[in-house]
Short mmCIF file of C-alpha atoms and ligand atoms in Angstrom, two decimals:
data_model
loop_
_atom_site.label_atom_id
_atom_site.label_comp_id
_atom_site.label_asym_id
_atom_site.label_seq_id
_atom_site.Cartn_x
_atom_site.Cartn_y
_atom_site.Cartn_z
CA MET A 1132 -18.26 -35.08 17.49
CA SER A 1133 -20.56 -33.28 15.06
CA LEU A 1134 -19.68 -34.00 11.42
CA ILE A 1135 -20.79 -31.42 8.89
CA LEU A 1136 -20.50 -31.67 5.12
CA GLY A 1137 -18.87 -28.72 3.38
CA ILE A 1138 -19.01 -28.30 -0.40
CA ASP A 1139 -17.05 -25.81 -2.51
CA LEU A 1140 -18.24 -25.15 -6.06
CA GLY A 1141 -15.40 -24.00 -8.31
CA GLY A 1142 -15.13 -23.41 -12.03
CA SER A 1143 -13.67 -26.84 -12.76
CA SER A 1144 -14.59 -29.04 -9.82
CA ILE A 1145 -17.03 -29.31 -6.93
CA LYS A 1146 -15.17 -30.44 -3.83
CA ALA A 1147 -16.74 -31.90 -0.72
CA GLY A 1148 -15.38 -32.97 2.62
CA VAL A 1149 -16.42 -33.79 6.16
CA VAL A 1150 -15.55 -31.29 8.87
CA ASP A 1151 -15.57 -31.88 12.58
CA ALA A 1152 -17.51 -28.81 13.70
CA SER A 1153 -15.98 -28.67 17.18
CA SER A 1154 -12.31 -28.75 16.15
CA VAL A 1155 -13.01 -27.18 12.71
CA ARG A 1156 -10.82 -29.82 11.06
CA LEU A 1157 -11.27 -31.76 7.87
CA VAL A 1158 -11.88 -35.42 8.63
CA GLY A 1159 -10.72 -37.72 5.83
CA ASP A 1160 -10.22 -36.86 2.18
CA ILE A 1161 -11.87 -34.39 -0.12
CA HIS A 1162 -14.03 -35.96 -2.81
CA ALA A 1163 -14.49 -34.01 -6.04
CA VAL A 1164 -16.64 -34.22 -9.16
CA PRO A 1165 -16.31 -32.07 -12.30
CA THR A 1166 -18.40 -28.89 -12.35
CA PRO A 1167 -20.98 -29.12 -15.15
CA ALA A 1168 -19.97 -26.38 -17.65
CA GLY A 1169 -21.36 -23.06 -16.38
CA ALA A 1170 -23.00 -24.91 -13.47
CA PRO A 1171 -26.60 -24.97 -14.82
CA LEU A 1172 -29.04 -25.26 -11.92
CA ALA A 1173 -30.48 -28.75 -12.57
CA GLU A 1174 -27.10 -30.35 -13.32
CA THR A 1175 -25.58 -28.66 -10.28
CA ALA A 1176 -28.39 -29.90 -8.06
CA ALA A 1177 -27.77 -33.46 -9.32
CA ALA A 1178 -24.01 -33.14 -8.67
CA LEU A 1179 -24.69 -31.80 -5.16
CA ALA A 1180 -27.05 -34.71 -4.45
CA SER A 1181 -24.40 -37.21 -5.55
CA LEU A 1182 -21.77 -35.56 -3.34
CA VAL A 1183 -24.12 -35.63 -0.35
CA ALA A 1184 -24.81 -39.33 -0.99
CA HIS A 1185 -21.05 -39.98 -0.98
CA PHE A 1186 -20.85 -39.01 2.71
CA PRO A 1187 -23.60 -40.97 4.51
CA GLU A 1188 -21.89 -40.34 7.87
CA CYS A 1189 -22.95 -36.66 7.67
CA THR A 1190 -26.61 -36.35 8.54
CA GLY A 1191 -26.74 -32.73 9.68
CA PRO A 1192 -26.87 -29.45 7.77
CA VAL A 1193 -24.84 -28.98 4.58
CA GLY A 1194 -22.84 -25.90 3.62
CA LEU A 1195 -22.07 -24.73 0.10
CA ALA A 1196 -19.41 -22.18 -0.86
CA PHE A 1197 -20.56 -20.59 -4.13
CA PRO A 1198 -18.71 -18.21 -6.50
CA ALA A 1199 -21.18 -15.30 -6.39
CA VAL A 1200 -22.61 -12.65 -4.12
CA VAL A 1201 -24.87 -14.57 -1.74
CA SER A 1202 -27.43 -12.73 0.31
CA HIS A 1203 -29.64 -14.72 2.71
CA GLY A 1204 -29.24 -17.86 0.61
CA VAL A 1205 -30.04 -16.12 -2.69
CA THR A 1206 -27.29 -15.82 -5.32
CA ARG A 1207 -27.18 -12.29 -6.70
CA THR A 1208 -24.46 -12.38 -9.38
CA ALA A 1209 -23.14 -14.89 -11.91
CA SER A 1210 -19.73 -13.96 -13.29
CA ASN A 1211 -18.45 -17.48 -13.89
CA VAL A 1212 -21.71 -19.46 -13.82
CA VAL A 1213 -24.88 -19.36 -15.94
CA PRO A 1214 -27.02 -16.20 -15.50
CA ALA A 1215 -29.92 -18.26 -14.15
CA TRP A 1216 -28.20 -18.11 -10.75
CA ILE A 1217 -28.99 -14.39 -10.48
CA GLY A 1218 -31.88 -14.24 -8.04
CA ALA A 1219 -31.97 -18.02 -7.55
CA ASP A 1220 -32.73 -19.40 -4.10
CA ALA A 1221 -29.51 -21.40 -3.89
CA ALA A 1222 -30.15 -22.43 -0.29
CA ALA A 1223 -33.53 -23.92 -1.27
CA LEU A 1224 -31.90 -25.74 -4.21
CA LEU A 1225 -29.22 -27.17 -1.92
CA THR A 1226 -31.78 -28.11 0.73
CA ALA A 1227 -33.87 -29.98 -1.86
CA ALA A 1228 -30.80 -31.72 -3.35
CA ALA A 1229 -29.43 -32.72 0.05
CA GLY A 1230 -32.73 -33.62 1.66
CA ARG A 1231 -31.81 -31.57 4.71
CA PRO A 1232 -31.05 -27.96 5.63
CA GLY A 1233 -28.59 -26.34 3.24
CA TYR A 1234 -26.77 -23.03 3.72
CA VAL A 1235 -24.96 -21.09 1.00
CA VAL A 1236 -22.16 -18.55 1.37
CA ASN A 1237 -19.77 -16.75 -0.99
CA ASP A 1238 -16.76 -19.00 -1.67
CA ALA A 1239 -14.04 -16.49 -0.74
CA ASP A 1240 -15.92 -15.51 2.42
CA ALA A 1241 -16.11 -19.19 3.36
CA ALA A 1242 -12.40 -19.71 2.73
CA GLY A 1243 -11.54 -16.53 4.61
CA VAL A 1244 -13.61 -17.43 7.66
CA ALA A 1245 -11.91 -20.85 7.80
CA GLU A 1246 -8.48 -19.26 7.47
CA MET A 1247 -9.21 -16.74 10.22
CA ARG A 1248 -10.48 -19.49 12.51
CA VAL A 1249 -7.95 -22.28 12.01
CA GLY A 1250 -5.59 -21.26 9.21
CA ALA A 1251 -3.11 -18.55 8.32
CA GLY A 1252 -5.23 -15.75 9.81
CA ARG A 1253 -5.67 -17.29 13.22
CA GLY A 1254 -5.21 -14.67 15.97
CA GLU A 1255 -4.61 -11.88 13.42
CA ARG A 1256 -5.99 -8.49 14.41
CA GLY A 1257 -6.31 -5.42 12.17
CA ALA A 1258 -7.23 -5.58 8.49
CA VAL A 1259 -6.74 -8.92 6.75
CA MET A 1260 -7.59 -9.62 3.12
CA MET A 1261 -8.06 -13.18 1.94
CA LEU A 1262 -7.78 -13.61 -1.82
CA THR A 1263 -8.58 -16.75 -3.79
CA PHE A 1264 -7.02 -17.22 -7.20
CA GLY A 1265 -9.00 -19.76 -9.21
CA THR A 1266 -11.46 -19.32 -12.06
CA GLY A 1267 -11.99 -15.79 -10.75
CA ILE A 1268 -10.43 -13.78 -7.95
CA GLY A 1269 -12.40 -13.96 -4.71
CA SER A 1270 -11.94 -11.59 -1.79
CA ALA A 1271 -12.83 -11.61 1.90
CA LEU A 1272 -12.06 -8.64 4.10
CA PHE A 1273 -11.70 -8.90 7.90
CA VAL A 1274 -11.28 -6.28 10.58
CA ASP A 1275 -10.19 -7.70 13.92
CA GLY A 1276 -11.44 -11.08 12.74
CA ARG A 1277 -14.91 -9.89 11.66
CA LEU A 1278 -15.95 -10.32 8.04
CA TRP A 1279 -17.36 -7.67 5.72
CA PRO A 1280 -19.17 -10.09 3.34
CA ASN A 1281 -19.44 -10.10 -0.46
CA THR A 1282 -16.65 -7.64 -1.19
CA GLU A 1283 -16.17 -8.87 -4.81
CA LEU A 1284 -12.80 -7.20 -5.36
CA GLY A 1285 -12.03 -9.52 -8.27
CA HIS A 1286 -14.15 -7.16 -10.35
CA LEU A 1287 -12.20 -4.01 -9.49
CA MET A 1288 -10.96 -2.37 -12.70
CA ILE A 1289 -7.18 -2.34 -13.02
CA ASP A 1290 -5.55 -0.90 -16.13
CA GLY A 1291 -8.83 -1.06 -18.01
CA GLN A 1292 -9.80 -4.61 -17.11
CA GLU A 1293 -11.27 -6.50 -14.19
CA ALA A 1294 -8.64 -7.78 -11.77
CA GLU A 1295 -9.78 -11.37 -12.31
CA HIS A 1296 -9.47 -11.04 -16.08
CA LEU A 1297 -5.88 -9.91 -15.55
CA ALA A 1298 -4.59 -12.25 -12.88
CA SER A 1299 -6.86 -15.15 -11.89
CA GLY A 1300 -5.49 -18.67 -11.69
CA ARG A 1301 -7.46 -19.51 -14.82
CA VAL A 1302 -5.93 -16.61 -16.76
CA ARG A 1303 -2.47 -17.93 -15.84
CA THR A 1304 -3.31 -21.33 -17.31
CA VAL A 1305 -5.24 -20.15 -20.37
CA GLN A 1306 -2.60 -17.58 -21.34
CA GLY A 1307 0.28 -19.93 -20.48
CA LEU A 1308 1.91 -17.36 -18.16
CA ASP A 1309 5.01 -18.46 -16.28
CA TRP A 1310 5.28 -17.62 -12.59
CA PRO A 1311 7.18 -14.30 -13.05
CA ALA A 1312 4.70 -13.05 -15.67
CA TRP A 1313 1.68 -14.03 -13.60
CA CYS A 1314 3.14 -12.68 -10.34
CA GLU A 1315 3.85 -9.35 -12.02
CA ARG A 1316 0.10 -9.09 -12.68
CA VAL A 1317 -0.82 -10.30 -9.19
CA ASN A 1318 1.52 -7.67 -7.75
CA LEU A 1319 -0.41 -4.97 -9.65
CA VAL A 1320 -3.61 -6.30 -8.12
CA LEU A 1321 -2.12 -6.43 -4.62
CA ALA A 1322 -0.79 -2.87 -5.03
CA ARG A 1323 -4.24 -1.58 -5.98
CA TYR A 1324 -5.96 -3.41 -3.15
CA HIS A 1325 -3.34 -2.12 -0.73
CA ALA A 1326 -3.76 1.45 -1.96
CA LEU A 1327 -7.51 1.24 -1.36
CA PHE A 1328 -7.81 -0.90 1.79
CA CYS A 1329 -4.38 -0.94 3.40
CA PRO A 1330 -4.56 -4.47 4.81
CA ASP A 1331 -1.86 -5.61 7.22
CA LEU A 1332 -1.91 -9.11 5.74
CA PHE A 1333 -2.82 -10.80 2.47
CA ILE A 1334 -3.72 -14.50 2.64
CA ILE A 1335 -3.32 -16.14 -0.76
CA GLY A 1336 -5.71 -19.02 -1.38
CA GLY A 1337 -7.52 -20.84 -4.19
CA GLY A 1338 -6.27 -23.76 -6.26
CA VAL A 1339 -2.98 -22.07 -7.09
CA SER A 1340 -2.07 -21.76 -3.40
CA GLU A 1341 -1.17 -25.48 -3.51
CA ARG A 1342 1.92 -24.32 -5.42
CA PHE A 1343 2.72 -21.24 -3.30
CA GLU A 1344 6.30 -22.44 -2.75
CA GLU A 1345 6.92 -22.04 -6.50
CA PHE A 1346 5.74 -18.43 -6.79
CA GLY A 1347 5.29 -16.90 -3.32
CA GLY A 1348 8.79 -15.41 -3.32
CA LEU A 1349 7.89 -13.33 -6.39
CA LEU A 1350 4.95 -11.59 -4.73
CA ARG A 1351 5.47 -8.08 -3.38
CA SER A 1352 3.40 -5.80 -1.18
CA GLN A 1353 3.75 -3.39 1.70
CA ALA A 1354 1.54 -5.85 3.57
CA ARG A 1355 2.68 -9.30 4.69
CA ILE A 1356 1.79 -12.11 2.29
CA VAL A 1357 1.19 -15.68 3.42
CA PRO A 1358 -0.35 -18.76 1.78
CA ALA A 1359 -3.69 -20.12 2.97
CA GLY A 1360 -2.97 -22.55 5.80
CA LEU A 1361 -5.75 -24.88 4.62
CA ARG A 1362 -4.72 -24.45 0.97
CA HIS A 1363 -7.43 -25.71 -1.41
CA ALA A 1364 -9.55 -27.10 1.46
CA ALA A 1365 -10.32 -23.67 2.93
CA GLY A 1366 -13.64 -23.30 1.05
CA VAL A 1367 -14.87 -26.74 2.10
CA VAL A 1368 -13.99 -26.12 5.75
CA GLY A 1369 -15.54 -22.63 5.67
CA ALA A 1370 -18.74 -23.89 4.05
CA ALA A 1371 -19.15 -26.50 6.78
CA LEU A 1372 -18.43 -23.93 9.46
CA TYR A 1373 -21.04 -21.60 7.97
CA ALA A 1374 -23.65 -24.40 7.92
CA SER A 1375 -22.87 -25.43 11.45
CA GLU A 1376 -23.16 -21.87 12.78
CA SER A 1377 -26.24 -20.97 10.71
CA ALA A 1378 -28.09 -24.10 11.83
CA ARG A 1379 -27.42 -23.17 15.45
CA ASP A 1380 -28.74 -19.62 15.13
C1 BGC B 2308 -17.21 -13.91 -8.16
C2 BGC B 2308 -17.02 -13.95 -6.66
C3 BGC B 2308 -16.18 -15.15 -6.28
C4 BGC B 2308 -14.89 -15.17 -7.06
C5 BGC B 2308 -14.06 -16.40 -6.77
C6 BGC B 2308 -15.85 -13.94 -8.84
O1 BGC B 2308 -16.02 -13.94 -10.22
O2 BGC B 2308 -17.90 -12.74 -8.55
O3 BGC B 2308 -18.28 -14.00 -6.02
O4 BGC B 2308 -15.91 -15.12 -4.90
O5 BGC B 2308 -15.14 -15.12 -8.45
O6 BGC B 2308 -14.73 -17.56 -7.13
#
């Protein structure tokens, strides 16, 4: 059994968990630490090192799901983290913090890949869009199970503002929106995404997906809508999967 550490950096917490790479299952509990405000590089590196030290049973590569465009280990955007991440070699930072090979992938792409492999998207053909509702809105687009990476649809303008400024999980909390008010906004976002990409299925993930039973019935689209099967663990599992597959290449 090959145990790989997956880490998911969110706006409020950095979650880590051990994944059995052969069954693509989380083994044991997720351990989380608070995200240093804005995730400055040095503080983030220290937090990553402490998370790695928490799981001594994992000695192989480490995967990190990060909330930005990630191209060949380099972070290219910084919407919800400090601007110093733009152009930073995140994979090198992770590798140095972990003391072994580190691989970095966009957080929604990681979650989506995990969902397509072992979660709500398993066996789904056609166009599938995974969306994560957390500090921002993350997107991952699949055609017949293959990912188009870094789609960044949370920044699509809807009614004069970015989708994630209208309807992220954070906006719901900060503005004190009840489920009907928030879902009305999410439905606008889903309608726009459907008009442009016509997915057959939306998978709803991110922190808020833990509470899908409370709001899922209020969501509307021409496409099917399902909650992430792995719920908030999807990013951790996807990050580990990415590390495991990248290390093998
Ligand atoms: C970032 C994306 C990320 C999403 C969810 C957006 O602000 O630009 O890269 O996937 O938030 O964290």
